[in-house]
Coordinates of C-alpha atoms in Angstrom, one line a residue:
M19 CA 63.1 72.5 93.8
R20 CA 65.1 72.9 90.7
L21 CA 67.4 70.0 89.5
F22 CA 70.3 72.6 88.8
P23 CA 70.9 75.9 90.6
L24 CA 70.3 78.8 88.1
E25 CA 73.9 79.9 88.3
N26 CA 75.1 76.6 86.9
S27 CA 72.7 76.3 84.1
G28 CA 75.3 77.5 81.4
Q29 CA 77.5 74.9 82.4
N30 CA 75.0 72.3 82.5
S31 CA 73.5 72.9 78.9
L32 CA 77.2 73.1 77.7
F33 CA 77.5 69.5 79.5
V34 CA 74.3 68.3 77.6
I35 CA 75.3 69.5 74.2
I36 CA 78.7 67.9 74.9
V37 CA 77.1 64.5 76.0
A38 CA 74.7 65.0 73.0
L39 CA 77.3 65.1 70.1
S40 CA 79.1 62.4 71.9
F41 CA 76.7 60.1 71.3
I42 CA 75.8 60.9 67.7
L43 CA 79.5 61.0 66.8
F44 CA 79.7 57.6 68.5
S45 CA 76.3 56.4 66.7
N46 CA 77.9 57.4 63.3
T47 CA 81.1 55.7 63.8
T48 CA 79.4 52.5 64.8
N49 CA 77.0 52.8 61.5
S50 CA 80.0 53.3 59.8
Q51 CA 82.0 50.1 61.0
N52 CA 78.4 48.1 60.8
R53 CA 78.4 49.0 57.3
G54 CA 81.9 48.3 56.4
E55 CA 81.6 44.8 57.7
T56 CA 78.3 44.2 56.2
I57 CA 80.0 45.2 52.9
F58 CA 83.3 43.1 53.3
K59 CA 81.1 39.9 54.6
S60 CA 78.9 40.1 51.4
T61 CA 81.6 41.1 48.8
C62 CA 84.8 41.0 49.9
Q63 CA 85.6 37.9 52.1
A64 CA 84.6 35.2 49.4
C65 CA 88.3 36.3 47.8
H66 CA 89.9 38.0 50.9
S67 CA 90.9 37.4 54.2
I68 CA 92.3 39.8 57.2
G69 CA 94.8 37.9 58.7
K70 CA 94.0 34.6 57.6
G71 CA 96.2 34.0 54.6
R72 CA 95.6 34.3 51.0
L73 CA 92.6 33.3 49.2
V74 CA 91.6 34.2 45.7
G75 CA 93.3 37.5 46.2
P76 CA 96.1 38.6 48.8
D77 CA 95.4 39.1 52.6
L78 CA 93.9 42.6 53.4
I79 CA 95.7 42.7 56.8
N80 CA 97.1 46.3 57.2
I81 CA 96.2 47.1 53.7
Q82 CA 95.9 50.9 54.8
D83 CA 99.6 50.5 55.3
L84 CA 100.7 49.1 51.9
R85 CA 98.9 51.5 49.7
P86 CA 97.6 55.1 49.8
E87 CA 93.9 55.4 50.4
S88 CA 93.4 57.5 47.3
W89 CA 95.4 54.3 45.2
L90 CA 92.9 51.8 47.3
L91 CA 89.5 53.9 46.1
K92 CA 90.5 53.6 42.3
F93 CA 91.5 50.0 42.5
I94 CA 88.5 48.8 44.5
K95 CA 86.4 50.7 41.9
S96 CA 88.0 49.3 38.9
S97 CA 91.2 47.2 39.3
Q98 CA 91.5 46.6 35.7
T99 CA 91.6 50.4 34.9
V100 CA 94.7 50.5 37.5
I101 CA 96.2 47.7 35.7
N102 CA 95.9 49.1 32.2
S103 CA 97.3 52.7 33.1
G104 CA 100.6 51.3 33.6
D105 CA 100.5 51.1 37.3
K106 CA 103.3 48.7 38.3
Y107 CA 102.5 47.8 41.8
A108 CA 98.8 46.7 40.4
D109 CA 100.3 45.1 37.4
S110 CA 102.7 43.1 39.9
L111 CA 99.5 42.1 42.0
F112 CA 97.5 40.8 39.1
N113 CA 100.1 38.6 37.8
A114 CA 100.9 36.8 41.2
F115 CA 97.3 36.3 41.5
N116 CA 97.2 34.1 38.3
K117 CA 95.6 37.1 36.4
T118 CA 92.2 36.4 38.3
I119 CA 90.2 39.7 37.5
M120 CA 88.4 41.3 40.7
P121 CA 85.2 42.6 39.5
D122 CA 84.3 46.1 39.4
Q123 CA 82.9 47.5 42.6
N124 CA 79.6 50.1 42.4
F125 CA 80.3 51.6 45.5
S126 CA 81.0 55.1 46.6
D127 CA 83.9 56.8 48.2
A128 CA 82.3 56.7 51.8
E129 CA 81.3 52.9 51.4
I130 CA 84.7 51.9 50.4
K131 CA 86.3 53.8 53.3
D132 CA 83.8 52.6 55.7
V133 CA 85.2 48.6 54.4
L134 CA 89.0 50.3 54.9
S135 CA 88.2 51.2 58.6
Y136 CA 86.8 47.7 59.1
I137 CA 89.8 46.1 58.0
T138 CA 92.0 48.7 60.0
Q139 CA 90.0 47.5 62.9
Q140 CA 90.4 43.9 62.2
S141 CA 94.0 44.1 61.3
V142 CA 95.0 44.7 65.0
G143 CA 96.1 41.7 66.5
G144 CA 98.2 40.3 63.6
L145 CA 97.8 37.1 61.5
A146 CA 95.8 34.2 62.5
D147 CA 96.7 30.6 62.3
V148 CA 95.0 29.2 59.5
S149 CA 91.1 29.4 57.8
K150 CA 89.0 26.7 59.1
P151 CA 88.9 23.5 57.0
I152 CA 86.6 22.8 54.3
V153 CA 84.4 20.0 56.3
L154 CA 81.1 18.1 55.4
S155 CA 78.6 17.9 58.1
S156 CA 79.3 14.4 58.6
G157 CA 83.2 15.4 59.4
L158 CA 84.4 14.2 56.1
T159 CA 87.1 16.7 54.9
L160 CA 88.0 17.5 51.5
D161 CA 91.0 15.3 51.1
Q162 CA 88.9 12.2 52.1
A163 CA 86.3 12.8 49.4
R164 CA 86.2 10.3 46.9
D165 CA 83.7 9.0 43.8
N166 CA 80.7 9.3 45.7
E167 CA 81.1 12.7 46.7
F168 CA 82.7 13.7 43.1
T169 CA 79.1 12.2 41.9
I170 CA 77.0 14.5 43.8
G171 CA 79.1 17.5 43.3
R172 CA 78.9 16.6 39.4
K173 CA 75.0 16.2 39.7
L174 CA 74.6 19.5 41.5
F175 CA 76.9 21.1 38.9
S176 CA 74.8 19.7 36.0
G177 CA 71.6 20.4 37.7
E178 CA 70.7 16.8 37.6
Q179 CA 70.5 17.0 41.4
K180 CA 68.7 20.4 42.2
L181 CA 69.9 23.0 44.7
T182 CA 68.5 22.7 48.1
N183 CA 67.3 26.2 48.0
G184 CA 66.4 26.3 44.1
G185 CA 69.3 28.0 42.8
P186 CA 70.4 27.8 39.1
A187 CA 72.7 25.1 38.1
C188 CA 76.2 26.1 37.6
I189 CA 76.3 24.6 34.1
S190 CA 74.0 27.1 32.9
C191 CA 76.8 29.6 33.2
H192 CA 80.0 27.8 33.4
N193 CA 81.9 25.1 31.6
V194 CA 83.8 22.0 33.0
V195 CA 85.8 19.9 30.6
N196 CA 84.8 16.4 31.9
D197 CA 83.5 13.2 30.1
E198 CA 80.4 13.0 32.0
L199 CA 79.1 16.3 31.5
M200 CA 77.6 18.1 28.3
S201 CA 79.2 21.6 27.3
G202 CA 78.5 24.3 29.8
G203 CA 77.5 28.1 29.7
L204 CA 79.6 30.6 28.4
L205 CA 78.4 33.6 30.3
A206 CA 81.3 33.0 33.0
L207 CA 84.5 31.4 33.3
D208 CA 85.5 27.8 32.3
L209 CA 86.2 26.3 35.7
T210 CA 87.9 23.1 34.5
Q211 CA 91.1 24.4 36.6
A212 CA 89.5 26.8 38.9
F213 CA 90.9 24.6 42.0
T214 CA 94.6 25.1 40.7
R215 CA 94.0 29.0 40.1
L216 CA 91.8 29.5 43.1
G217 CA 92.7 26.7 45.6
A218 CA 90.4 25.3 48.0
Q219 CA 89.5 28.1 50.0
G220 CA 89.1 30.5 47.0
V221 CA 86.7 28.2 45.3
H222 CA 84.8 27.3 48.4
S223 CA 84.2 30.7 49.5
I224 CA 83.2 32.0 46.2
I225 CA 80.5 29.4 46.1
L226 CA 79.2 30.6 49.0
S227 CA 79.5 34.1 48.6
S228 CA 80.2 35.3 45.4
P229 CA 81.8 38.7 44.8
F230 CA 80.7 38.4 41.0
P231 CA 77.7 40.4 40.5
V232 CA 75.8 37.9 38.0
M233 CA 76.3 35.1 40.2
N234 CA 75.8 37.1 43.1
A235 CA 72.2 37.9 42.1
A236 CA 71.3 34.4 40.9
F237 CA 72.2 33.2 44.4
V238 CA 71.3 36.0 47.1
N239 CA 67.8 34.6 47.6
H240 CA 68.9 31.0 46.7
P241 CA 72.0 30.4 48.8
V242 CA 74.0 27.5 48.3
T243 CA 74.2 25.3 51.4
D244 CA 77.3 24.5 53.4
D245 CA 77.2 20.5 52.1
E246 CA 76.7 21.7 48.8
A247 CA 79.3 23.8 48.5
F248 CA 81.7 21.1 49.9
Y249 CA 80.4 18.8 47.1
L250 CA 80.6 21.3 44.3
T251 CA 84.2 22.2 45.7
A252 CA 85.3 18.4 45.7
F253 CA 83.6 17.9 42.2
L254 CA 85.9 21.0 41.0
K255 CA 89.1 19.6 42.7
N256 CA 88.7 16.2 41.1
A257 CA 87.8 17.6 37.6
D258 CA 91.0 19.9 37.7
F259 CA 92.8 16.7 38.6
V260 CA 91.5 14.5 35.9
S261 CA 91.5 17.7 33.3
S262 CA 94.2 15.9 31.5
I263 CA 92.9 12.9 30.3
Q264 CA 89.3 14.4 29.5
E265 CA 88.3 15.3 25.8
P266 CA 86.8 18.9 25.9
A267 CA 83.4 18.8 24.0
I268 CA 83.0 20.9 20.9
P269 CA 80.2 22.4 20.8
Q270 CA 80.3 23.8 17.3
E271 CA 80.5 20.3 15.6
R272 CA 77.8 18.9 17.9
F273 CA 75.7 21.3 16.6
L274 CA 76.6 21.0 12.8
Y275 CA 76.3 17.1 13.1
A276 CA 72.8 17.6 14.9
G277 CA 71.9 20.2 12.2
I278 CA 72.5 17.6 9.5
L279 CA 70.6 14.6 11.4
G280 CA 67.6 17.2 11.7
V281 CA 67.5 17.6 8.1
V282 CA 67.7 14.3 7.3
V283 CA 65.1 13.2 9.6
L284 CA 62.8 16.0 8.4
I285 CA 63.3 15.1 4.6
T286 CA 62.7 11.4 5.5
F287 CA 59.3 12.4 7.4
Y288 CA 57.9 14.8 5.0
T289 CA 58.6 12.0 2.0
I290 CA 56.5 9.7 3.9
I291 CA 53.8 11.8 4.8
W292 CA 53.4 13.2 1.4
R293 CA 54.0 10.2 -0.6
K294 CA 50.4 10.2 -1.9
R295 CA 50.8 13.9 -2.7
K296 CA 49.7 15.4 -6.4
R297 CA 53.2 15.3 -8.2
N298 CA 52.5 17.4 -11.1
S299 CA 49.9 20.6 -12.0
V300 CA 46.2 20.3 -12.3
N301 CA 46.5 20.7 -16.3
H302 CA 49.4 18.2 -16.8
S303 CA 46.6 15.0 -17.4
I304 CA 45.0 17.5 -19.9
Y305 CA 48.0 18.4 -21.5
K306 CA 49.2 14.9 -22.1
R307 CA 45.8 13.9 -23.5
Q308 CA 45.9 16.6 -26.3
L309 CA 49.6 15.3 -27.1
K310 CA 48.2 12.0 -27.8
S311 CA 45.5 13.4 -29.7
I312 CA 47.9 15.0 -32.3

C-alpha cells in the first residue's frame, strides 16, 4: 500500500521541501537570536539595559529606530572612531554619559546584527519599572551598608581578603584614593569617583559582568559572587563619598624615599660586615718600610 497516491507525488515532494526549508529557516533564526542574547548578556548588559533605564551607558530600547543599522555597526565596533570623526550625535552621547569610553568590540557584522535583532525583540512591551535593587544575601540593601560592609569591600579590593573563586585583587589594576589603601595599579581607570560616574547599578553590573576585555579575561573563569559584588560596590560608594578628605598617595615620592632608605641601609650593612677588610694594597706595607729606611 502506497502512503501517497502516485498522481500526488509531485505535490507531496513540494510539501516536503517547503516543510524542510521552513524548519531550516526557523532553526537559523532561533540560532541567531540565541547568539545575540548570549553576546548581549556576556558583553553588553553590564553597561546597558533594554527598557530598564540608563546604567553606565544609555538604555538600548528601540535603538534600531533611533539610528541607522550602518551607524550602529560602526559605533559598536569602535565608538571613539565615530566620535573622533566629528559625528555630532556620537559626541553628544559621549558627553551625556560623563565621557565614559565604550571599549571597542571585535565582533563581525553578523554578530552585531544578531545583537540588534535581540534588542529589537526585547524592546517589545516598552519600559520596565526599575532595575532590581542591589541586595546582600542576608537582605541588607546598599543604602543600609555601614562600616562593616565597607571594610569587607576594602579588604576584597586590596586582596587582603581573597575572592571566593580565586580572581585577582582589584588593586592590581585599579587605584582608589583612600587613607587605608596603598597606591593601586595603573593598567585600568582610577575608581575613586566611579560611583559618581557610573551609579550603583553601573558599578555593580561591571563588577559582575565586565565589558572590558582585560577584566573580562581575568574573571571569566573566576567570577565574582553576588555578595562580593555587593561589598565591593558598597566600598566604592563610601570611597567616593569620603574622597574629598582622603590624601592621595604619591607613588613617585614613596619610591624616592624607599630608594634613599635602601641605599643608607646597604651602606651601613656593608660597612659593618667589611670592617676588617684590607684597606690598602698588598704592597703598601713594603712601600712604607722602604720610605722609613731612606
